[in-house]
Coordinates of N, CA, C and O in Angstrom, one line a residue:
M1 N 0.9 -1.2 0.0 CA 0.0 0.0 0.0 C 0.9 1.2 0.0 O 1.9 1.3 0.7
R2 N 0.6 2.1 -0.8 CA 1.4 3.4 -1.0 C 0.8 4.5 -0.1 O -0.4 4.5 0.3
K3 N 1.6 5.5 0.1 CA 1.2 6.7 0.8 C 0.0 7.3 0.3 O -0.9 7.7 1.0
E4 N -0.1 7.4 -1.0 CA -1.3 8.0 -1.7 C -2.6 7.3 -1.4 O -3.6 7.9 -1.2
E5 N -2.5 5.9 -1.3 CA -3.7 5.1 -1.0 C -4.1 5.4 0.4 O -5.3 5.5 0.7
I6 N -3.2 5.5 1.3 CA -3.5 5.7 2.7 C -4.1 7.1 2.9 O -5.1 7.4 3.6
L7 N -3.5 8.1 2.2 CA -4.0 9.5 2.2 C -5.4 9.5 1.7 O -6.3 10.2 2.3
E8 N -5.7 8.9 0.6 CA -7.0 8.8 0.0 C -8.0 8.3 1.0 O -9.2 8.8 1.1
A9 N -7.7 7.3 1.8 CA -8.6 6.7 2.8 C -8.8 7.6 4.0 O -9.8 7.6 4.6
L10 N -7.7 8.4 4.3 CA -7.8 9.3 5.5 C -8.4 10.7 5.3 O -9.0 11.3 6.2
R11 N -8.3 11.2 4.0 CA -8.8 12.5 3.7 C -10.2 12.8 4.1 O -10.6 13.8 4.6
P12 N -11.1 11.8 3.8 CA -12.5 12.1 4.2 C -12.7 12.3 5.7 O -13.6 13.0 6.1
H13 N -11.8 11.8 6.5 CA -11.9 11.9 8.0 C -11.0 13.0 8.5 O -11.4 13.6 9.5
L14 N -9.9 13.3 7.9 CA -8.9 14.2 8.4 C -8.8 15.5 7.6 O -8.1 16.4 8.0
G15 N -9.4 15.5 6.4 CA -9.4 16.6 5.6 C -8.0 16.9 5.0 O -7.2 16.0 4.9
P16 N -7.7 18.1 4.6 CA -6.5 18.5 4.0 C -5.3 18.3 4.9 O -4.1 18.2 4.4
R17 N -5.5 18.1 6.2 CA -4.4 17.9 7.1 C -3.9 16.5 7.1 O -2.9 16.2 7.8
A18 N -4.5 15.6 6.4 CA -4.2 14.2 6.4 C -2.7 13.9 6.2 O -2.0 13.2 6.9
E19 N -2.1 14.6 5.1 CA -0.7 14.3 4.8 C 0.2 14.9 5.9 O 1.1 14.2 6.2
R20 N -0.1 16.0 6.4 CA 0.7 16.6 7.5 C 0.7 15.7 8.7 O 1.7 15.5 9.3
I21 N -0.5 15.2 9.0 CA -0.6 14.3 10.2 C 0.2 13.0 10.0 O 0.9 12.6 10.9
L22 N 0.2 12.5 8.8 CA 1.0 11.3 8.5 C 2.5 11.6 8.6 O 3.2 10.8 9.2
E23 N 2.9 12.7 8.1 CA 4.3 13.0 8.1 C 4.7 13.2 9.6 O 5.8 12.7 10.0
E24 N 4.0 14.0 10.4 CA 4.3 14.2 11.8 C 4.3 12.9 12.5 O 5.2 12.7 13.4
A25 N 3.4 12.0 12.3 CA 3.3 10.7 13.0 C 4.5 9.9 12.7 O 5.1 9.3 13.6
A26 N 4.9 9.8 11.4 CA 6.0 9.0 11.0 C 7.3 9.5 11.6 O 8.1 8.8 12.2
L27 N 7.5 10.8 11.6 CA 8.7 11.4 12.2 C 8.7 11.2 13.7 O 9.8 11.0 14.2
A28 N 7.6 11.3 14.3 CA 7.5 11.2 15.8 C 8.0 9.7 16.2 O 8.6 9.5 17.2
L29 N 7.7 8.8 15.3 CA 8.1 7.4 15.5 C 9.5 7.1 15.0 O 10.0 6.0 15.1
G30 N 10.1 8.1 14.3 CA 11.5 7.9 13.8 C 11.6 7.4 12.4 O 12.6 6.8 12.1
Y31 N 10.5 7.5 11.7 CA 10.5 6.9 10.3 C 10.4 8.0 9.3 O 9.6 9.0 9.5
P32 N 11.1 7.9 8.1 CA 10.8 8.8 7.1 C 9.5 8.4 6.4 O 9.2 7.2 6.3
L33 N 8.6 9.3 6.0 CA 7.3 8.9 5.4 C 7.5 8.2 4.1 O 6.7 7.2 3.9
E34 N 8.4 8.5 3.3 CA 8.6 7.8 2.1 C 9.3 6.5 2.3 O 10.2 6.4 3.1
G35 N 8.8 5.4 1.7 CA 9.4 4.1 1.8 C 9.1 3.3 3.1 O 9.8 2.4 3.4
L36 N 8.0 3.7 3.8 CA 7.6 2.9 4.9 C 7.2 1.5 4.5 O 6.5 1.3 3.6
G37 N 7.6 0.5 5.3 CA 7.1 -0.8 5.1 C 5.8 -1.1 5.9 O 5.4 -0.2 6.6
A38 N 5.3 -2.3 5.8 CA 4.0 -2.6 6.4 C 4.0 -2.5 7.9 O 3.1 -1.9 8.5
A39 N 5.1 -2.9 8.5 CA 5.3 -2.8 10.0 C 5.3 -1.4 10.5 O 4.7 -1.0 11.5
E40 N 6.0 -0.5 9.7 CA 6.1 0.9 10.1 C 4.7 1.6 9.9 O 4.3 2.4 10.8
W41 N 4.0 1.3 8.8 CA 2.7 1.8 8.6 C 1.8 1.4 9.7 O 0.9 2.2 10.1
E42 N 1.9 0.2 10.1 CA 1.0 -0.3 11.2 C 1.2 0.5 12.5 O 0.3 0.9 13.1
R43 N 2.5 0.8 12.8 CA 2.7 1.6 14.0 C 2.2 3.0 13.9 O 1.7 3.6 14.8
V44 N 2.4 3.6 12.7 CA 1.9 5.0 12.5 C 0.4 5.0 12.6 O -0.2 5.9 13.2
L45 N -0.3 4.0 11.9 CA -1.7 4.0 11.9 C -2.3 3.7 13.3 O -3.3 4.3 13.7
K46 N -1.7 2.8 14.0 CA -2.3 2.4 15.3 C -2.0 3.4 16.4 O -2.7 3.5 17.4
G47 N -0.9 4.2 16.2 CA -0.6 5.2 17.2 C -1.1 6.6 16.9 O -2.3 6.9 17.2
P48 N -0.3 7.4 16.4 CA -0.7 8.8 16.2 C -1.9 9.1 15.3 O -2.7 9.9 15.6
V49 N -2.0 8.3 14.2 CA -3.1 8.5 13.3 C -4.4 8.1 14.0 O -5.4 8.8 13.9
F50 N -4.4 7.0 14.7 CA -5.6 6.6 15.5 C -6.0 7.6 16.5 O -7.2 7.9 16.6
R51 N -5.1 8.2 17.2 CA -5.4 9.2 18.2 C -6.0 10.4 17.6 O -7.0 11.0 18.1
E52 N -5.5 10.8 16.4 CA -6.0 12.0 15.7 C -7.4 11.7 15.2 O -8.3 12.5 15.3
L53 N -7.7 10.5 14.7 CA -9.0 10.1 14.3 C -10.0 10.1 15.4 O -11.1 10.5 15.3
Q54 N -9.5 9.6 16.6 CA -10.4 9.6 17.8 C -10.8 11.0 18.2 O -11.9 11.2 18.7
A55 N -10.0 12.0 17.9 CA -10.3 13.3 18.3 C -11.4 13.9 17.4 O -12.1 14.9 17.7
R56 N -11.5 13.3 16.2 CA -12.5 13.8 15.2 C -13.7 12.9 15.0 O -14.7 13.4 14.5
L57 N -13.6 11.7 15.3 CA -14.7 10.7 15.1 C -15.1 10.0 16.4 O -14.3 10.1 17.4
R58 N -16.2 9.3 16.3 CA -16.5 8.4 17.4 C -15.4 7.3 17.5 O -14.9 6.9 16.5
P59 N -15.1 6.9 18.7 CA -14.1 5.9 18.9 C -14.2 4.6 18.0 O -13.3 4.2 17.4
E60 N -15.5 4.1 17.9 CA -15.7 2.9 17.1 C -15.5 3.2 15.6 O -15.0 2.4 14.8
E61 N -15.8 4.4 15.1 CA -15.6 4.8 13.7 C -14.1 4.9 13.5 O -13.6 4.5 12.4
A62 N -13.4 5.5 14.4 CA -11.9 5.7 14.3 C -11.3 4.3 14.2 O -10.4 4.1 13.3
R63 N -11.7 3.4 15.0 CA -11.2 2.0 15.0 C -11.5 1.3 13.7 O -10.6 0.7 13.1
R64 N -12.7 1.6 13.1 CA -13.1 0.9 11.9 C -12.2 1.4 10.7 O -11.7 0.6 9.9
V65 N -11.9 2.7 10.7 CA -11.0 3.3 9.7 C -9.6 2.7 9.7 O -9.1 2.2 8.7
V66 N -9.0 2.6 10.9 CA -7.7 2.1 11.1 C -7.7 0.6 10.8 O -6.8 0.1 10.1
E67 N -8.7 -0.2 11.3 CA -8.7 -1.6 11.0 C -8.9 -1.9 9.5 O -8.3 -2.8 9.0
G68 N -9.6 -1.0 8.8 CA -9.8 -1.2 7.3 C -8.4 -1.0 6.6 O -8.1 -1.7 5.7
L69 N -7.7 0.0 7.1 CA -6.4 0.3 6.5 C -5.4 -0.8 6.8 O -4.6 -1.2 5.9
L70 N -5.4 -1.3 8.0 CA -4.5 -2.4 8.4 C -4.9 -3.7 7.6 O -3.9 -4.4 7.2
Q71 N -6.1 -3.9 7.3 CA -6.5 -5.1 6.5 C -6.0 -4.9 5.1 O -5.5 -5.9 4.5
R72 N -6.1 -3.7 4.6 CA -5.6 -3.5 3.2 C -4.1 -3.6 3.2 O -3.5 -4.1 2.2
L73 N -3.4 -3.2 4.2 CA -1.9 -3.4 4.3 C -1.6 -4.9 4.2 O -0.6 -5.3 3.6
K74 N -2.3 -5.7 4.9 CA -2.0 -7.1 5.0 C -2.3 -7.8 3.6 O -1.6 -8.7 3.2
E75 N -3.3 -7.2 2.9 CA -3.6 -7.8 1.6 C -2.6 -7.4 0.5 O -2.4 -8.1 -0.5
T76 N -2.0 -6.2 0.6 CA -1.1 -5.7 -0.4 C 0.0 -6.6 -0.9 O 0.2 -6.7 -2.1
P77 N 0.8 -7.2 0.0 CA 1.9 -8.0 -0.5 C 1.4 -9.1 -1.4 O 2.0 -9.4 -2.4
G78 N 0.4 -9.8 -1.1 CA -0.2 -10.9 -1.9 C -0.7 -10.3 -3.2 O -0.4 -10.9 -4.3
D79 N -1.3 -9.2 -3.2 CA -1.8 -8.6 -4.4 C -0.7 -8.2 -5.3 O -0.7 -8.4 -6.5
L80 N 0.4 -7.7 -4.7 CA 1.5 -7.3 -5.5 C 2.2 -8.5 -6.1 O 2.6 -8.5 -7.3
K81 N 2.3 -9.5 -5.3 CA 2.9 -10.8 -5.8 C 2.1 -11.3 -7.0 O 2.7 -11.7 -8.0
A82 N 0.8 -11.3 -6.8 CA 0.0 -11.8 -7.9 C 0.1 -11.0 -9.2 O 0.1 -11.6 -10.3
R83 N 0.2 -9.7 -9.0 CA 0.3 -8.8 -10.2 C 1.7 -9.1 -10.9 O 1.8 -9.0 -12.1
L84 N 2.7 -9.3 -10.1 CA 4.0 -9.5 -10.7 C 4.1 -10.9 -11.4 O 4.9 -11.0 -12.4
E85 N 3.4 -11.9 -11.0 CA 3.4 -13.2 -11.6 C 2.6 -13.1 -12.8 O 2.8 -13.5 -13.9

């Protein structure tokens, strides 16, 4: 899953600040935003991004958004492998 896909999923909930929130979250955890792997994306989404979503949405809706993105992250490697074959 690429940064653009995650931003696209977060923009309806975080608005134009979505990219800035992702950048700040990644840097706070010590990661550069470009080139994050699935494990790093998971930490960014479960930590700072989830807290930001909770401030704007009902807790169960924030959880649903993050869980949906995490599920897509898990599916991405297999999808990529299938496309390459």
